[in-house]
XYZ file of C-alpha atoms in Angstrom:
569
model
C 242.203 227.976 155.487
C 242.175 228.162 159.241
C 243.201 225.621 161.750
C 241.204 226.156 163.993
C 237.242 226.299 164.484
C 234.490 225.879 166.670
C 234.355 222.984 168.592
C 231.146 220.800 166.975
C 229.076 220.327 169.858
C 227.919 224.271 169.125
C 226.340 222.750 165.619
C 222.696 222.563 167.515
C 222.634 226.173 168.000
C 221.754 228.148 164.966
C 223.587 231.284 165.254
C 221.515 234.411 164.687
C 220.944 236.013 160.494
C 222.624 238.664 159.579
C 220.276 240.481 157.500
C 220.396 238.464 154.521
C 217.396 236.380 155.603
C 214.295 236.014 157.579
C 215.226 234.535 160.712
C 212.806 235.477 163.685
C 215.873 235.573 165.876
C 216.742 238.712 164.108
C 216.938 241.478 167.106
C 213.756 243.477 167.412
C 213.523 245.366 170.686
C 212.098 248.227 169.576
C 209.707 249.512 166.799
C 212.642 251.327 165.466
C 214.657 248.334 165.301
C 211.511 247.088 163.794
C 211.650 249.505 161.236
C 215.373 248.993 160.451
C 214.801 245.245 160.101
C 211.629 245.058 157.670
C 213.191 248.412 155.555
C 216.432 245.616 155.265
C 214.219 242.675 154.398
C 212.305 244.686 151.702
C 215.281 246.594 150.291
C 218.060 244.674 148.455
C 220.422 246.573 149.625
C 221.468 247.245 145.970
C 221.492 250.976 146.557
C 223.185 251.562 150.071
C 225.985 253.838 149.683
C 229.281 252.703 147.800
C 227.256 249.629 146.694
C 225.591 251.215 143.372
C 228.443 251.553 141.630
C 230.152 248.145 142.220
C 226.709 246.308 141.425
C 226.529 248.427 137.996
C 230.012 247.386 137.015
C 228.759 243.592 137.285
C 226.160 244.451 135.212
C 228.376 246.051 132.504
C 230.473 243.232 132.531
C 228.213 240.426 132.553
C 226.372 242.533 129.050
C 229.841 242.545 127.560
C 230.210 238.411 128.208
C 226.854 238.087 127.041
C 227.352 240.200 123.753
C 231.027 238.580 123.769
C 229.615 235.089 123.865
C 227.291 235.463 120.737
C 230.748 236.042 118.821
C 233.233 233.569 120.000
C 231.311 231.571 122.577
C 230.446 227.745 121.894
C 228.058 227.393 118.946
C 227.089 223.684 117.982
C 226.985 223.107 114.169
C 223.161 222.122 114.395
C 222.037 225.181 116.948
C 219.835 227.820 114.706
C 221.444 230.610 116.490
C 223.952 230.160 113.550
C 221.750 231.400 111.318
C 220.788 234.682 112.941
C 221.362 237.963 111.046
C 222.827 239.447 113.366
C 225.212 236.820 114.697
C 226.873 235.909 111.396
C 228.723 238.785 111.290
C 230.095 238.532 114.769
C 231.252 235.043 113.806
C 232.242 234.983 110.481
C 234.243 238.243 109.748
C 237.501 239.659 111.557
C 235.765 243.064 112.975
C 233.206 240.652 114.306
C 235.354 238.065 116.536
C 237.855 240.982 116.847
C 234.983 242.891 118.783
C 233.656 240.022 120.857
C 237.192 238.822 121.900
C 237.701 241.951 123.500
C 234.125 242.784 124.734
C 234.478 238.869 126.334
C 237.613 239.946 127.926
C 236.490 242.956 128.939
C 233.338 241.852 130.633
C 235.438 239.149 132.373
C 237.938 241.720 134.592
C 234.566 244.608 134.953
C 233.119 241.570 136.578
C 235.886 240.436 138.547
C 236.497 244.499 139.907
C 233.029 244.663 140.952
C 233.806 242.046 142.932
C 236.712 243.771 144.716
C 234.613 246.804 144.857
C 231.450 245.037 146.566
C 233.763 243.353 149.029
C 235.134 246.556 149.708
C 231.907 248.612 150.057
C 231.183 245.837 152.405
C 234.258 245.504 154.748
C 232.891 245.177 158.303
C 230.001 243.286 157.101
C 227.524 245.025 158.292
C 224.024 243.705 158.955
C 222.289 243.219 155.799
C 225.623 242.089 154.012
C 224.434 238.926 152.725
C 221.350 240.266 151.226
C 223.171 242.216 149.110
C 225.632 239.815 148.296
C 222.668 237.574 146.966
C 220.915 240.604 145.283
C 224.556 241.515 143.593
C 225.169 238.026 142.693
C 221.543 237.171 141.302
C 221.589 240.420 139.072
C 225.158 239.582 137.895
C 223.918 235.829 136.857
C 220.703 236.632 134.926
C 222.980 237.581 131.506
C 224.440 234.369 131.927
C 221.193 232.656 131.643
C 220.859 233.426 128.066
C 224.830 233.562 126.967
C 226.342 230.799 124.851
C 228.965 228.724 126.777
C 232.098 230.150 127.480
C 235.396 228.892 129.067
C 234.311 225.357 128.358
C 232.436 223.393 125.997
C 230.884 220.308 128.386
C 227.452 220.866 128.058
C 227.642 219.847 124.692
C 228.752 216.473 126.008
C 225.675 216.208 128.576
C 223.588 216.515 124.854
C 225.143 213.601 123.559
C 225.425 211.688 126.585
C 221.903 211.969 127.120
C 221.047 210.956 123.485
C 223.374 208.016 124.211
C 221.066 206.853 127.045
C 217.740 207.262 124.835
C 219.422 205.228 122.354
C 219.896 202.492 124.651
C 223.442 202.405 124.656
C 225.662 202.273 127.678
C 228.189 205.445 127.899
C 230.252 203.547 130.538
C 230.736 201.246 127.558
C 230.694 203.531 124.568
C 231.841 206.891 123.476
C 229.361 209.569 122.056
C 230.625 208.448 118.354
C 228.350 205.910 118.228
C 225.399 208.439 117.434
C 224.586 209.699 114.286
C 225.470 213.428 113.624
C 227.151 213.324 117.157
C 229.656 216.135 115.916
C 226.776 218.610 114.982
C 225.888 218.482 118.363
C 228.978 220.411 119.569
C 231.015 217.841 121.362
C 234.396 218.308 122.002
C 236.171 215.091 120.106
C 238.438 214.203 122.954
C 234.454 212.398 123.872
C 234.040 210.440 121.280
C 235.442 207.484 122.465
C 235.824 207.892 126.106
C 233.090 206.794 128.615
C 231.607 209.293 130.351
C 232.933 210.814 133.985
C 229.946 211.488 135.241
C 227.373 209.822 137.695
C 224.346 207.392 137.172
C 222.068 210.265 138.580
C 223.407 213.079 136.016
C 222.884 210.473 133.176
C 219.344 210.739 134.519
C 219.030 214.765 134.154
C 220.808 214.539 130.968
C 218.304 211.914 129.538
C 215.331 213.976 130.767
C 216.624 216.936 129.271
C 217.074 215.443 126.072
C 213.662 213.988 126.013
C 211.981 217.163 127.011
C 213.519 219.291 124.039
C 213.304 216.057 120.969
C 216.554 216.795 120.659
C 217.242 220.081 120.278
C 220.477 221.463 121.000
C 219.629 224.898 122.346
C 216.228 224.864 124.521
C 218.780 221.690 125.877
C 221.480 223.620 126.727
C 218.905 226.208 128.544
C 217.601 223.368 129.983
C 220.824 222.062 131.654
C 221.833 225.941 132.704
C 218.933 225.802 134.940
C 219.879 222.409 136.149
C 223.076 223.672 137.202
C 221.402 226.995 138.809
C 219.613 224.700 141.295
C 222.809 223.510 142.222
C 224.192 227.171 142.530
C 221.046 228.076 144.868
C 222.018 224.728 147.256
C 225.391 226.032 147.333
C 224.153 230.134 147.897
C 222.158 228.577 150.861
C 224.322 226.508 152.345
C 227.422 228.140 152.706
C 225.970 230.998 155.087
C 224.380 227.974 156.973
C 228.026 226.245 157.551
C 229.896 229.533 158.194
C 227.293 230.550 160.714
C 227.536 227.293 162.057
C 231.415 227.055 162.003
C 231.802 231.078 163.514
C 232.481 232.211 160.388
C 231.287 235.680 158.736
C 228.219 234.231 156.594
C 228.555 237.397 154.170
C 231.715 237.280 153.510
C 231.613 233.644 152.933
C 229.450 233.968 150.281
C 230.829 236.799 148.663
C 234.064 235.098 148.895
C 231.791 231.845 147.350
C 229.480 232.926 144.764
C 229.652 236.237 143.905
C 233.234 235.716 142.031
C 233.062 235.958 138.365
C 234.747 232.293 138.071
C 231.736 231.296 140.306
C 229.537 232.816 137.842
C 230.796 231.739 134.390
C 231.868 228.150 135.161
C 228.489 226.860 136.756
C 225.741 229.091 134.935
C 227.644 230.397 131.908
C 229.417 227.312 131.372
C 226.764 224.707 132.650
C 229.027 222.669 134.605
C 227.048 220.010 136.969
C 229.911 220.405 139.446
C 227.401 223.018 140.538
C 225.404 219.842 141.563
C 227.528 218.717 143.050
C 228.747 220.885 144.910
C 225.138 221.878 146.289
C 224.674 218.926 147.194
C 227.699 217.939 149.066
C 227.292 221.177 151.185
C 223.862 220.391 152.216
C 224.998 217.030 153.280
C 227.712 218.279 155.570
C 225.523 220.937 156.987
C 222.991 218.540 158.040
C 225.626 215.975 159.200
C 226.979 218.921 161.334
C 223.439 219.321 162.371
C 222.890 215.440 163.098
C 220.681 214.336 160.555
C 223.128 211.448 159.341
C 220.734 209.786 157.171
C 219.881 212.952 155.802
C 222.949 213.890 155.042
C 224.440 210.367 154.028
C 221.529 210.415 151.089
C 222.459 214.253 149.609
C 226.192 213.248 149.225
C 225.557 210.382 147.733
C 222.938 211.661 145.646
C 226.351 214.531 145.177
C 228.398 211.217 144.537
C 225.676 210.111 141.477
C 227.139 213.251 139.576
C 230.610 213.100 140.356
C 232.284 210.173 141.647
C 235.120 212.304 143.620
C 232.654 213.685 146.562
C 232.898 209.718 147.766
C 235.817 211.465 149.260
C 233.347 213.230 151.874
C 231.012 210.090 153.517
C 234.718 209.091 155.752
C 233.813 212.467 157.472
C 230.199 213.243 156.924
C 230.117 209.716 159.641
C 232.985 211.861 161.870
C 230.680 214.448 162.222
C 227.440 212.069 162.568
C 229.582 210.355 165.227
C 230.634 213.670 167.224
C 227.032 215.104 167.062
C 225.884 211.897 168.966
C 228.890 212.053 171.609
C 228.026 215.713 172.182
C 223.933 214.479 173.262
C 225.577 211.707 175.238
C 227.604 214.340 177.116
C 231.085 213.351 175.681
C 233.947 215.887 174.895
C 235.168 213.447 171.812
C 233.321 210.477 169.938
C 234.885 206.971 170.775
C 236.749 205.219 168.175
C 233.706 202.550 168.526
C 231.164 205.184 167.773
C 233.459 206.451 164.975
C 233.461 203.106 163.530
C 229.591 202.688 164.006
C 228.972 205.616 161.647
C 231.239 204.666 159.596
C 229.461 201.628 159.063
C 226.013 203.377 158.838
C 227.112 206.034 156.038
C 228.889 203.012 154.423
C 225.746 201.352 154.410
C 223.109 204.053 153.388
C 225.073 205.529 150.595
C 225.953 201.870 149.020
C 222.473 201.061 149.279
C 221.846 203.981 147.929
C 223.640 203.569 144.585
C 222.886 200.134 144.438
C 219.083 200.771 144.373
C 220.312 203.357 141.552
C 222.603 200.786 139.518
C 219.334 198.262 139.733
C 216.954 201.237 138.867
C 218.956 202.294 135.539
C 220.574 198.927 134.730
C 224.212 199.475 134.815
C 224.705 197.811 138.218
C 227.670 198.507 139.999
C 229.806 198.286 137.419
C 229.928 201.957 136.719
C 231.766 202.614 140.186
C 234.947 200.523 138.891
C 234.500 202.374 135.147
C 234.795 205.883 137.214
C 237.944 205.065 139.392
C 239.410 204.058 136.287
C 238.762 206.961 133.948
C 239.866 210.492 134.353
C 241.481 213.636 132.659
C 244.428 212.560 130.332
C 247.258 215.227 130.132
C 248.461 217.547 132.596
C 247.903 221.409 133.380
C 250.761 222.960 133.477
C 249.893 224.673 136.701
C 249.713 221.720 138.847
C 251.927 220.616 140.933
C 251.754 217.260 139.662
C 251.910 218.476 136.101
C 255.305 220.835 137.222
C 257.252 217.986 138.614
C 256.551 215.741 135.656
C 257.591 218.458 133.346
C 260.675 219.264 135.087
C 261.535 215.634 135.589
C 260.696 214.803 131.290
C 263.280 217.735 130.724
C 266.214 215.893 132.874
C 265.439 212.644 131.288
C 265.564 214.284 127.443
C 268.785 216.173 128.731
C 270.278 212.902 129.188
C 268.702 211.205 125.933
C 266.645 208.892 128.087
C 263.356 207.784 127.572
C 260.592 210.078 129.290
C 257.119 208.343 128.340
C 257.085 206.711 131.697
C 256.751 210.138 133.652
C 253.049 211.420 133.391
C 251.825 208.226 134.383
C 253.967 207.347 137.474
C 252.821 210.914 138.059
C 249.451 210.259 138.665
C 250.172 207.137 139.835
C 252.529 208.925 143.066
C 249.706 211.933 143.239
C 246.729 209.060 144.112
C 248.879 207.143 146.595
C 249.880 210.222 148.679
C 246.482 211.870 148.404
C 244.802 208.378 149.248
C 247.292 208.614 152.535
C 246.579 211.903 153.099
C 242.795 211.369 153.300
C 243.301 208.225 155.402
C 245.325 210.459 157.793
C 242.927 212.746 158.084
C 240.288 210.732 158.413
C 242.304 209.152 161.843
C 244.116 212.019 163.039
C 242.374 215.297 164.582
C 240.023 215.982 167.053
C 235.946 216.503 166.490
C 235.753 220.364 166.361
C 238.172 220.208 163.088
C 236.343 217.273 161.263
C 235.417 220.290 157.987
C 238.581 221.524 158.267
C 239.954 217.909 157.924
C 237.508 217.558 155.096
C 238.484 220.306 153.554
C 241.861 219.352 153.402
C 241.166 216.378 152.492
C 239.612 217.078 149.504
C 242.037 219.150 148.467
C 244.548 216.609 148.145
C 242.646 214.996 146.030
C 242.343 217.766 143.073
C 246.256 219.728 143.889
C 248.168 215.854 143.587
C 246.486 215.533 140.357
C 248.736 216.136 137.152
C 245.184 218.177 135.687
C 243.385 220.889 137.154
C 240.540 222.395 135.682
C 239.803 226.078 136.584
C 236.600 225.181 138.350
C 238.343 222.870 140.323
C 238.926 225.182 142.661
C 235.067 226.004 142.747
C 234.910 222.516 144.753
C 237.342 223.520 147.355
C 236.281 227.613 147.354
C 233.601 227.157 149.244
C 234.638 224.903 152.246
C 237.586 226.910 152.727
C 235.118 230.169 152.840
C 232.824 228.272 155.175
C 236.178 227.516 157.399
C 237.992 230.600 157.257
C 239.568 232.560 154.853
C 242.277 234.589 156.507
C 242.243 238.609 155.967
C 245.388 238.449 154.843
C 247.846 236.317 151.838
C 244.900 233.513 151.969
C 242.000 236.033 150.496
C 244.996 237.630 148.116
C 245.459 233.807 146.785
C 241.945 233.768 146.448
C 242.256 237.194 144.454
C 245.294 236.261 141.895
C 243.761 232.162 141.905
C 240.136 233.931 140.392
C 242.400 236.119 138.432
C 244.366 233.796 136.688
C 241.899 231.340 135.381
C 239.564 234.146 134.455
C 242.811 235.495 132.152
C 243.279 231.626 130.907
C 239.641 230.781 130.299
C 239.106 233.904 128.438
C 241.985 233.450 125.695
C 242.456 229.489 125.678
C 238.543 228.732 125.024
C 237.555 230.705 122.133
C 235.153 229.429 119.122
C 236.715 230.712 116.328
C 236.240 229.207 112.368
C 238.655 227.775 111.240
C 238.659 229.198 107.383
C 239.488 232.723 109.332
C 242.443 231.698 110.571
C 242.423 234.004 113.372
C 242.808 231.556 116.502
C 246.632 232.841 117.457
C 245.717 236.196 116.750
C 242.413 236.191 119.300
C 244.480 234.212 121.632
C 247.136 237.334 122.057
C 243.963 239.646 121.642
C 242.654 238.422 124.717
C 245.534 237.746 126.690
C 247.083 241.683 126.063
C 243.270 242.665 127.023
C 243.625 240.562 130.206
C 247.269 242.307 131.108
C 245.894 246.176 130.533
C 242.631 245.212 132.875
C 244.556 243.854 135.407
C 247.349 246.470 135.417
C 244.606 248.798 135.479
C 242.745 247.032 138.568
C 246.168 247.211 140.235
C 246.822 250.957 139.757
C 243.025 252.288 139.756
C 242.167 253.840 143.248
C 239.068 251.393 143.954
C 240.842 248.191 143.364
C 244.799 248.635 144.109
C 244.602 247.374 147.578
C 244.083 243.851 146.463
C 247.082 243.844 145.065
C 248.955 246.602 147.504
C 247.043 246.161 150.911
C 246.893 243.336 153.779
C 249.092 241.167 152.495
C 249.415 240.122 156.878
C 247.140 240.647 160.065
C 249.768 242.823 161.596
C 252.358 245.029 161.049
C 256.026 243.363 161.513
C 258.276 245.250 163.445
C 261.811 244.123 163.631
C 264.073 245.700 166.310
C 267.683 247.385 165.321
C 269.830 246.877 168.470
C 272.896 248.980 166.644
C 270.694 251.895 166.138
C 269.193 253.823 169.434
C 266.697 256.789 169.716
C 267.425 259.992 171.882
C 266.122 258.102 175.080
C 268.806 255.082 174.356
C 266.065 252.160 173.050
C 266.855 250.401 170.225
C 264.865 251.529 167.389
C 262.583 249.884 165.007
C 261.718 248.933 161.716
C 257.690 248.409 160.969
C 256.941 246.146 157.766
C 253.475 245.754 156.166
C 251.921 248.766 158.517
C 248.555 249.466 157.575
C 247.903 252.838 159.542
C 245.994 255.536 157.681
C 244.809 252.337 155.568
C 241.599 251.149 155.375
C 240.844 247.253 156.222
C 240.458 244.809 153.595
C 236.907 242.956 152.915
């Protein structure tokens, strides 16, 4: 969330690693060093004091979601994990989705204060950091692996989606309805007659998934968590690449990035390809900050072929193209002709690109227009978008006057400005801020839209990491941001029957579990700095010229002093 940042032309020199990898720049001047160094590589780092205990706690609390998720996690109709002995009861009696609810819950905020608590352990970053933020994170995922979707029920739409496109039908065209038994598959019906969101390239995975299993709804869903863990590793290697690159703590970057339960549940637990697509966009703008245009043109649009909105990206993955080459021709700033010329050239690769794709899988080009068009209906009532429209419905319905219109000249107004925004940006700034200008860039995008998912912010986490991430009310928004959507995912997307009639009840289950965890994790001695601790870099101190000490100086008030404190992460 900085402003400012290294000036570009520093992207040739790779900065030296940390610890957390196997760089042969790593200092070794002496055989002690020597020692320290291969002791670091060889150790995880899982068991360096005040790191045991935080690392444990993830495990706990991934267990819980894992035992959690077998009770109220997403179960299609036609999986045979219905008809385990030991899962009926945990999904068809009260004790059962009683116990889960809260073991869910629970796992949820263990994981999320283990995450405080590693952060913490870690302040100062010490060499070797990142190693044990990939141990801690790695460890934490593998329950995941095996849990049944939580917070979201999407994959289920990849299974039909993919059936769609063995059955030779077009799901830019067609909804998932038009496939037998498509509702035994576990799709949500708000799919069964809308096109699909996703790219060309994802229809491809989810097609090869589909034909690998026959079928089968569960070795599928397996199928497309690993899928989405490739993505997570892209994104786990290049975010210590671009903070490194961009003078950033690489460590705390990541642990910032992917070691956050929301991190963890919405792209392995919950299977979403925005982990795709995320991994790929990242390793497109590091090697565009590197030079390697072409390169990096190709993996965001390949990033593009899952999600459309990463098109948002190419304007300044050919800004940073352009300012590599000014920097080898000795210039302080790229030209506005160079600019232009890379414009053109990313322009140019990427649409040739996805037209080789449209020809390769038959839908053309058309696809690109059926994207723009389609999107989230409704409105989070978080957004900003989704707050003004609510406010303005209730003025209108004060005055008995029709408020249909609202939502849509909503959107409408949130596209326009973020379109301007992004054109700004793209026009306005100098080279050594081209991320941050990305970054921001993208963010107008998702915030002026009336829906926001919770792993929305899992597309704009780790660029601001990569930028800079302010020890101060930026990593506490970060904090209560994680916080909240953990608390809403874990009582708004629960599997329940029906014929138990316990949905309200769970809902209120969950949500008083969330409140005692997090009043806990505000009052327990390990955690309550987050919420009571560096909420600025420096103590205020606000003079009082009516009030004098014995020597006759005014005295002073100090706000926000952190002495005897220690720092935050």
């Amino acid at each position: 969330m900085n402003s400012s940042g290294p000036h570009q032309k520093h992207a040739r020199t790779a900065a030296p690693d940390d610890g957390g990898g196997l760089s042969s720049s790593a200092p070794t001047a002496s055989e002690a060093d020597r020692g320290r160094l291969s002791s670091a590589l060889l150790s995880p780092g899982l068991w360096r004091q005040g790191v045991r205990g935080p690392v444990l706690e993830g495990v706990v609390g991934s267990l819980l979601v894992l035992f959690g998720s077998f009770g109220v996690g997403w179960l299609a109709n036609a999986s045979t994990i219905n008809r385990w002995d030991w899962v009926i009861p945990l999904r068809t009696t009260a004790e059962g989705v009683t116990v889960t609810t809260i073991a869910l819950t629970l796992g949820c905020w263990l994981m999320f204060r283990a995450w405080l608590r590693l952060g913490r352990a870690l302040r100062g970053w010490p060499g070797g950091s990142l190693s044990t933020v990939n141990w801690a994170t790695a460890v934490w995922s593998l329950p995941h692996l095996i849990c049944l979707p939580i917070f979201s029920r999407d994959v289920y739409a990849y299974v039909n989606q993919g059936r769609l496109v063995l059955a030779g039908e077009d799901p830019y065209m067609v909804g998932v309805s038009q496939l037998d038994n498509w509702f035994h598959f576990g799709t949500d019906i708000m799919w069964a007659h809308s096109e699909t969101p996703y790219g060309p390239m994802f229809l491809w995975i989810e097609a090869l998934v589909m034909r690998i299993t026959d079928n089968a709804v569960d070795p599928s869903i397996f199928l497309f968590r690993l899928a989405c863990v490739a993505g997570v590793v892209l994104i786990m290697v290049f975010v210590p690449k671009l903070a490194r690159l961009l003078g950033v703590d690489s460590a705390r970057a990541q642990w910032l990035t992917a070691a956050n339960p929301l991190f963890i549940i919405s792209f392995i637990s919950s299977a979403h390809n925005d982990a795709l697509m995320m991994g790929f966009a990242l390793a497109g703008i590091y090697a565009a900050a590197r030079g390697r245009g072409v390169l990096a043109t190709v993996l965001v649009t390949v990033s593009i072929g899952m999600k459309l909105i990463t098109i948002v990206l190419l304007p300044f993955v050919g800004l940073l193209w352009a300012a590599y080459a000014a920097h080898r021709k000795g210039l302080d700033q790229a030209t506005w002709l160079m600019r232009f010329t890379y414009w053109f050239l990313t322009a140019a690769i990427s649409g040739a690109v996805l037209l080789m794709v449209g020809w390769a899988n038959g839908y053309g080009i058309g696809w690109l227009g059926v994207l723009a068009g389609t999107g989230d209906t409704g409105k989070s009532f978080w957004s900003p978008m989704g707050i003004a429209d609510t406010r303005l419905t209730d003025l209108l319905l004060v005055f008995g006057m029709d408020a249909d219109w609202t939502l849509d000249t909503m959107r409408v107004l949130g596209r326009l400005s973020s379109v301007a925004i992004v054109v700004a940006l793209m026009f306005l700034g100098r080279d050594e801020h081209i991320v941050q200008r990305m970054t921001w860039a993208f963010t107008a995008l998702v915030v002026l839209s009336p829906i926001i998912h919770p792993w929305y912010l899992l597309w704009l986490l780790p660029l601001f990491a990569v930028t800079g991430i302010r020890n101060d009310w930026q990593t506490k928004w970060v904090f209560f941001t994680v916080g909240f959507f953990i608390c809403y995912g874990a009582q708004d997307q629960l599997h329940v029957w029906q014929f138990l009639n316990m949905d309200e009840q769970m809902l209120r289950t969950s949500l008083v579990t969330s409140i005692i965890c997090m009043v806990l994790i505000g009052l327990m001695r390990g955690t309550r700095w987050a919420v009571l601790d560096g909420w600025v870099l420096s103590p205020i101190t606000v003079r009082l010229p009516w009030s004098t000490d014995e020597r006759g100086r005014p005295k002073t008030l100090t706000f926000f002093s952190e002495r005897g404190r220690e720092p935050m992460p």
